[in-house]
Amino acid sequence: MSGHLRFAVLGPVRAWRGDRELKLGPPQQRAVLAVLLLRENAQVSVPEIIDALWVEDMPSSAEHVVRSYIYRLRKVLGDASEAGSSVIGSVGHGYLLTTGPGSLDVATFREGLSTAQEASRSGEYAKAVLLLDDALGLWRGSALAGVPGEFAESQRVHLDQLRLTALEAKAVAQVEAGAYGDAEVLLDQLTTEHPLNERFRELRMLALYRHGRQSDALTVYRQTQELLAEELGVDPGPALRALHERILRGDPTLVPSRPVVVAAAPAAEEPVVEIEGAVRPVQLPAGLRGFVGRQGELQRAEGLLSCEDTGEMQSVVVVTGMAGVGKTTFALHWAHRIADRFPDGQIYLNLRGFDPARPTLTVQEALMALFDSLGVRASHLPDDVDRQAAYLRSLVAGKRLLILLDNVRDAEQVRPLLPGGSTCLVIVTSRNQLRSLSVHDGADLIELDVLSSQDALHLLDRRLGPAHPQDSTELAEIAERCGRLPLAIAVVAARVATAPHFSLSAALAELRDQQGVLDAFMDVDAVVDVRSVFSWSVQALSEPAAELFQLMALHRAMSCDESAAASLIGRPLPLVRRLLGELLTANLIFAGEPGRYMYHDLVRLYAAELAAGLPADQRRSAIHRLLDHYAISAQNADFTINPHRPQVDPIEPQPGVVVLESTSYEQAFGWFATEHEPLLSAMSLAVDEGFDEHVWRLARVLDTFLYRTGRWRQSLASDETGLAAADRLGDRVLQARFHNSLGRGHVRLKQYDEAHAHLVRAISMYEEEGETDRAANGYATLATLASDRGDAHEAIRLYRQALELTGDPVIRAMAINNLGNAYSNLGDHGQALTLCLESLRLWGEVGDRHGEANTWDSVGHAHHMLGHHTKAARAYRHAIATFAELGDQVNQATTLINLGDSLISADDPAGARDAWTQALELLAGLDDAAAAKVRDRLSDHLT
């Protein structure tokens, strides 16, 4: 038998001779081979093999069985040489399997790990990442997969730990090389798989912090703190605590002034050879006449060349951005501006990474094109790609050459084309971000966004030309409806400019009529048809990333977070994070606020078109999961910020739904602050798709947050939507609940007739359904309406009626407080104070801090009216502090106004000014009428 013999234990135990895999027999026979391989060129005695195969229940014929396995393995593996000596040799009372360099994967893995660790110690972090990628690529699953016995299990543990060491080393190298995005992905996976490993969490915090995500880094620490306390009852270790403290104080030594990127040394190069007939290429295509904008990006590009006289010029620059944003236009414009700095020539090569009509250039085809541009005959070239790449580096060494590689698909396509020195400049354009070129090859990235409004308007004006009368208002609207995307602007301008009877007004009318579709941007040429251009990027995605790209368009909000995305596609979060990273890299989505993702307007239209073509059951299942995610997560958050409201049983989530838990008031309130718009969008989606159960649940859980943050009109609209769903479901208790909530909302907006109608309806329905406590709550709200209208006697009657109906401590505490306010309106401030203090006691028993804050405000008012100004100020400040902690800006502002009134009575105008000024700041955009009254107070009392 001929051919090199290779073995693998990092996965199933396997063997090959040459390219042919060998059949190694049953599991225990493979176990014998594994024992011999893992001793790595050392003798193994027969008793050692027996112990490895049978810890207990060893057969009496164990030694005979082992020798039988060795005999069979020798036959499978063949002879080691033509002399006939066996690969497995007999040595004493045992056996020895000799493996050569590169023939055993675990030995190669250890060697790669050791070399990478040495590279890291030398500061060559990018090289270390490459070496570790190669080493980790040897793994094909769990080590010794399918091999039974305790020996195999103990070796698996040892090898898995070795793999973990390599992964940690890779994460460290990525962080030190400045590849923070890659490090975050890896460390997110590692912390998910090893949640109690503090070293991984420490590295994740450092990567996030260096990536400019300080709050996310601190969140990782807090989550670690909570996890360790819950699981082990301990605090984070000293290393993690020290890093946390350094992040808190902004330790400047945590962030290097510039990520150190050390490229791996190039392979051995061919000697420099003089080539006959060498030419000076001048190949740059013409740039776009009337280039517009991009001044900031051009300045950044110029800055990369500012050190060229010292030989420190940046040699690789990647221009990236979404499809149609003008990458090639920018790169050509810049290349023409600097062409005279490269006297040895300028080469242009389109690698057709996203070409609709022609196949993508292979690396060898691209190399051949470069050699052809340099006048090198194919007969002079080596045979294989690696040697050709080395030959290219030799050929251009020392030359001042500009190479523009346009429309690159990925880093692997372009890396062999890069010169090795620093005298040449390579400009790469790609829809993908090609961050590995930055990490491994020291490239700089210039990311292009859509044009500014002014530049978009200027571009449209330039493309239309002087022959078309133009209205600046129409131009501005067209530019915005094109999403300020250069390609879309060019398509619309070309239609107007080339069609004599198609006016600017007609183009604008068409864009308005076709809002929500891409038909206005169609063109017979696929290269400039916006829909086709986007499709090329989507076709390059992995299948699950393409699916996620479409499903995210079902989400109606401007942005969504990773949990919503995971629920849409029904896949685990770690995988979805990688898919989102793929979409980000392809510039099909972009990150807005940390952890939130969104489309460009025109890309959203394209994604929505694709989503509309999905099978109906796939769309409905995705929407169901998304609504489950929001309804259940919001109910958890609402319970955290308002635990004393009557609760309803949560729905059972569909498989694949990510449910978020809220661990603190601040976290839950912050979640609502971020997600209330997506929640309202989800409610709209639920209405249109017929998910009425989700509609009323979403309306219900939004109630507390919207009310406490002064979004009363949004709250009314939400409750009206919830009521309509309750009507469709025929649930009278639900109907009454929304009538009551609508009544309260109308009271807040002083729409008293509407409020009265809803409240009377709610009370009637509650009483018919036997819901006494809820009816009592309705009477209490009706009493508030009477008090607002100035009928204190009617308010007192209704509050007492509510108290007679219910023993619910929350309703009673609220009603007693409001009853005290009603007595205060009649001038009986002593009775008011007595009742409010009783309410305060009840709130304390219940543990409702929001109720306590409301009542402290009432206590302050009673003291103020009794002339107890010091006690009034103390009560008001207690209420203000609590409202501030709970995020209730409306009530915080109201109490600040009351405090200012009390301080004026106490002859403290400076204190009043401060209180009213704070109130004015809080009321901005919330309650214009109240804000106007505060301004009047400031004017009347403090001018």
mmCIF file of N, CA, C and O in Angstrom, residues 777-803:
data_model
loop_
_atom_site.group_PDB
_atom_site.id
_atom_site.type_symbol
_atom_site.label_atom_id
_atom_site.label_comp_id
_atom_site.label_asym_id
_atom_site.label_seq_id
_atom_site.Cartn_x
_atom_site.Cartn_y
_atom_site.Cartn_z
ATOM 1 N N ASN A 777 -63.046 49.850 41.909
ATOM 2 C CA ASN A 777 -62.011 50.650 41.253
ATOM 3 C C ASN A 777 -62.632 51.629 40.262
ATOM 4 O O ASN A 777 -62.193 52.787 40.143
ATOM 5 N N GLY A 778 -63.686 51.188 39.576
ATOM 6 C CA GLY A 778 -64.392 52.072 38.661
ATOM 7 C C GLY A 778 -65.038 53.237 39.386
ATOM 8 O O GLY A 778 -64.969 54.387 38.925
ATOM 9 N N TYR A 779 -65.672 52.958 40.548
ATOM 10 C CA TYR A 779 -66.274 54.040 41.337
ATOM 11 C C TYR A 779 -65.204 55.031 41.805
ATOM 12 O O TYR A 779 -65.429 56.246 41.828
ATOM 13 N N ALA A 780 -64.026 54.512 42.172
ATOM 14 C CA ALA A 780 -62.952 55.401 42.622
ATOM 15 C C ALA A 780 -62.498 56.318 41.489
ATOM 16 O O ALA A 780 -62.227 57.514 41.695
ATOM 17 N N THR A 781 -62.399 55.765 40.275
ATOM 18 C CA THR A 781 -62.010 56.600 39.138
ATOM 19 C C THR A 781 -63.105 57.614 38.813
ATOM 20 O O THR A 781 -62.816 58.780 38.470
ATOM 21 N N LEU A 782 -64.379 57.199 38.943
ATOM 22 C CA LEU A 782 -65.496 58.124 38.726
ATOM 23 C C LEU A 782 -65.462 59.243 39.764
ATOM 24 O O LEU A 782 -65.780 60.405 39.465
ATOM 25 N N ALA A 783 -65.042 58.907 40.993
ATOM 26 C CA ALA A 783 -64.901 59.916 42.048
ATOM 27 C C ALA A 783 -63.809 60.917 41.690
ATOM 28 O O ALA A 783 -63.952 62.132 41.922
ATOM 29 N N THR A 784 -62.721 60.438 41.097
ATOM 30 C CA THR A 784 -61.652 61.344 40.659
ATOM 31 C C THR A 784 -62.178 62.310 39.598
ATOM 32 O O THR A 784 -61.823 63.500 39.589
ATOM 33 N N LEU A 785 -63.018 61.798 38.713
ATOM 34 C CA LEU A 785 -63.635 62.659 37.708
ATOM 35 C C LEU A 785 -64.472 63.760 38.369
ATOM 36 O O LEU A 785 -64.375 64.943 38.006
ATOM 37 N N ALA A 786 -65.273 63.367 39.379
ATOM 38 C CA ALA A 786 -66.100 64.364 40.081
ATOM 39 C C ALA A 786 -65.219 65.398 40.771
ATOM 40 O O ALA A 786 -65.507 66.608 40.750
ATOM 41 N N SER A 787 -64.127 64.953 41.386
ATOM 42 C CA SER A 787 -63.222 65.879 42.066
ATOM 43 C C SER A 787 -62.593 66.841 41.067
ATOM 44 O O SER A 787 -62.470 68.043 41.333
ATOM 45 N N ASP A 788 -62.197 66.318 39.887
ATOM 46 C CA ASP A 788 -61.605 67.172 38.852
ATOM 47 C C ASP A 788 -62.595 68.227 38.372
ATOM 48 O O ASP A 788 -62.211 69.336 38.016
ATOM 49 N N ARG A 789 -63.862 67.865 38.377
ATOM 50 C CA ARG A 789 -64.899 68.806 37.931
ATOM 51 C C ARG A 789 -65.267 69.813 39.030
ATOM 52 O O ARG A 789 -66.086 70.697 38.806
ATOM 53 N N GLY A 790 -64.689 69.645 40.215
ATOM 54 C CA GLY A 790 -64.950 70.576 41.309
ATOM 55 C C GLY A 790 -66.098 70.178 42.216
ATOM 56 O O GLY A 790 -66.508 70.959 43.082
ATOM 57 N N ASP A 791 -66.621 68.964 42.072
ATOM 58 C CA ASP A 791 -67.731 68.498 42.913
ATOM 59 C C ASP A 791 -67.167 67.606 44.013
ATOM 60 O O ASP A 791 -67.204 66.377 43.928
ATOM 61 N N ALA A 792 -66.617 68.239 45.068
ATOM 62 C CA ALA A 792 -65.962 67.484 46.143
ATOM 63 C C ALA A 792 -66.942 66.597 46.891
ATOM 64 O O ALA A 792 -66.597 65.485 47.328
ATOM 65 N N HIS A 793 -68.183 67.063 47.115
ATOM 66 C CA HIS A 793 -69.170 66.256 47.847
ATOM 67 C C HIS A 793 -69.489 64.960 47.088
ATOM 68 O O HIS A 793 -69.555 63.885 47.702
ATOM 69 N N GLU A 794 -69.673 65.057 45.768
ATOM 70 C CA GLU A 794 -69.939 63.854 44.966
ATOM 71 C C GLU A 794 -68.710 62.937 44.983
ATOM 72 O O GLU A 794 -68.846 61.704 45.045
ATOM 73 N N ALA A 795 -67.539 63.523 44.957
ATOM 74 C CA ALA A 795 -66.322 62.715 44.996
ATOM 75 C C ALA A 795 -66.242 61.936 46.301
ATOM 76 O O ALA A 795 -65.930 60.733 46.302
ATOM 77 N N ILE A 796 -66.541 62.607 47.431
ATOM 78 C CA ILE A 796 -66.498 61.921 48.738
ATOM 79 C C ILE A 796 -67.498 60.769 48.758
ATOM 80 O O ILE A 796 -67.207 59.669 49.242
ATOM 81 N N ARG A 797 -68.710 61.009 48.234
ATOM 82 C CA ARG A 797 -69.730 59.955 48.223
ATOM 83 C C ARG A 797 -69.253 58.741 47.437
ATOM 84 O O ARG A 797 -69.394 57.590 47.878
ATOM 85 N N LEU A 798 -68.664 58.996 46.253
ATOM 86 C CA LEU A 798 -68.236 57.890 45.398
ATOM 87 C C LEU A 798 -67.018 57.148 45.980
ATOM 88 O O LEU A 798 -66.925 55.919 45.884
ATOM 89 N N TYR A 799 -66.084 57.895 46.587
ATOM 90 C CA TYR A 799 -64.944 57.220 47.224
ATOM 91 C C TYR A 799 -65.428 56.317 48.361
ATOM 92 O O TYR A 799 -64.938 55.185 48.533
ATOM 93 N N ARG A 800 -66.397 56.790 49.157
ATOM 94 C CA ARG A 800 -66.918 55.971 50.259
ATOM 95 C C ARG A 800 -67.665 54.758 49.710
ATOM 96 O O ARG A 800 -67.592 53.667 50.291
ATOM 97 N N GLN A 801 -68.345 54.926 48.595
ATOM 98 C CA GLN A 801 -69.024 53.789 47.971
ATOM 99 C C GLN A 801 -68.010 52.746 47.519
ATOM 100 O O GLN A 801 -68.221 51.534 47.687
ATOM 101 N N ALA A 802 -66.905 53.217 46.969
ATOM 102 C CA ALA A 802 -65.849 52.285 46.557
ATOM 103 C C ALA A 802 -65.291 51.535 47.760
ATOM 104 O O ALA A 802 -65.065 50.312 47.704
ATOM 105 N N LEU A 803 -65.065 52.256 48.874
ATOM 106 C CA LEU A 803 -64.511 51.613 50.073
ATOM 107 C C LEU A 803 -65.473 50.601 50.673
ATOM 108 O O LEU A 803 -65.046 49.571 51.230
#
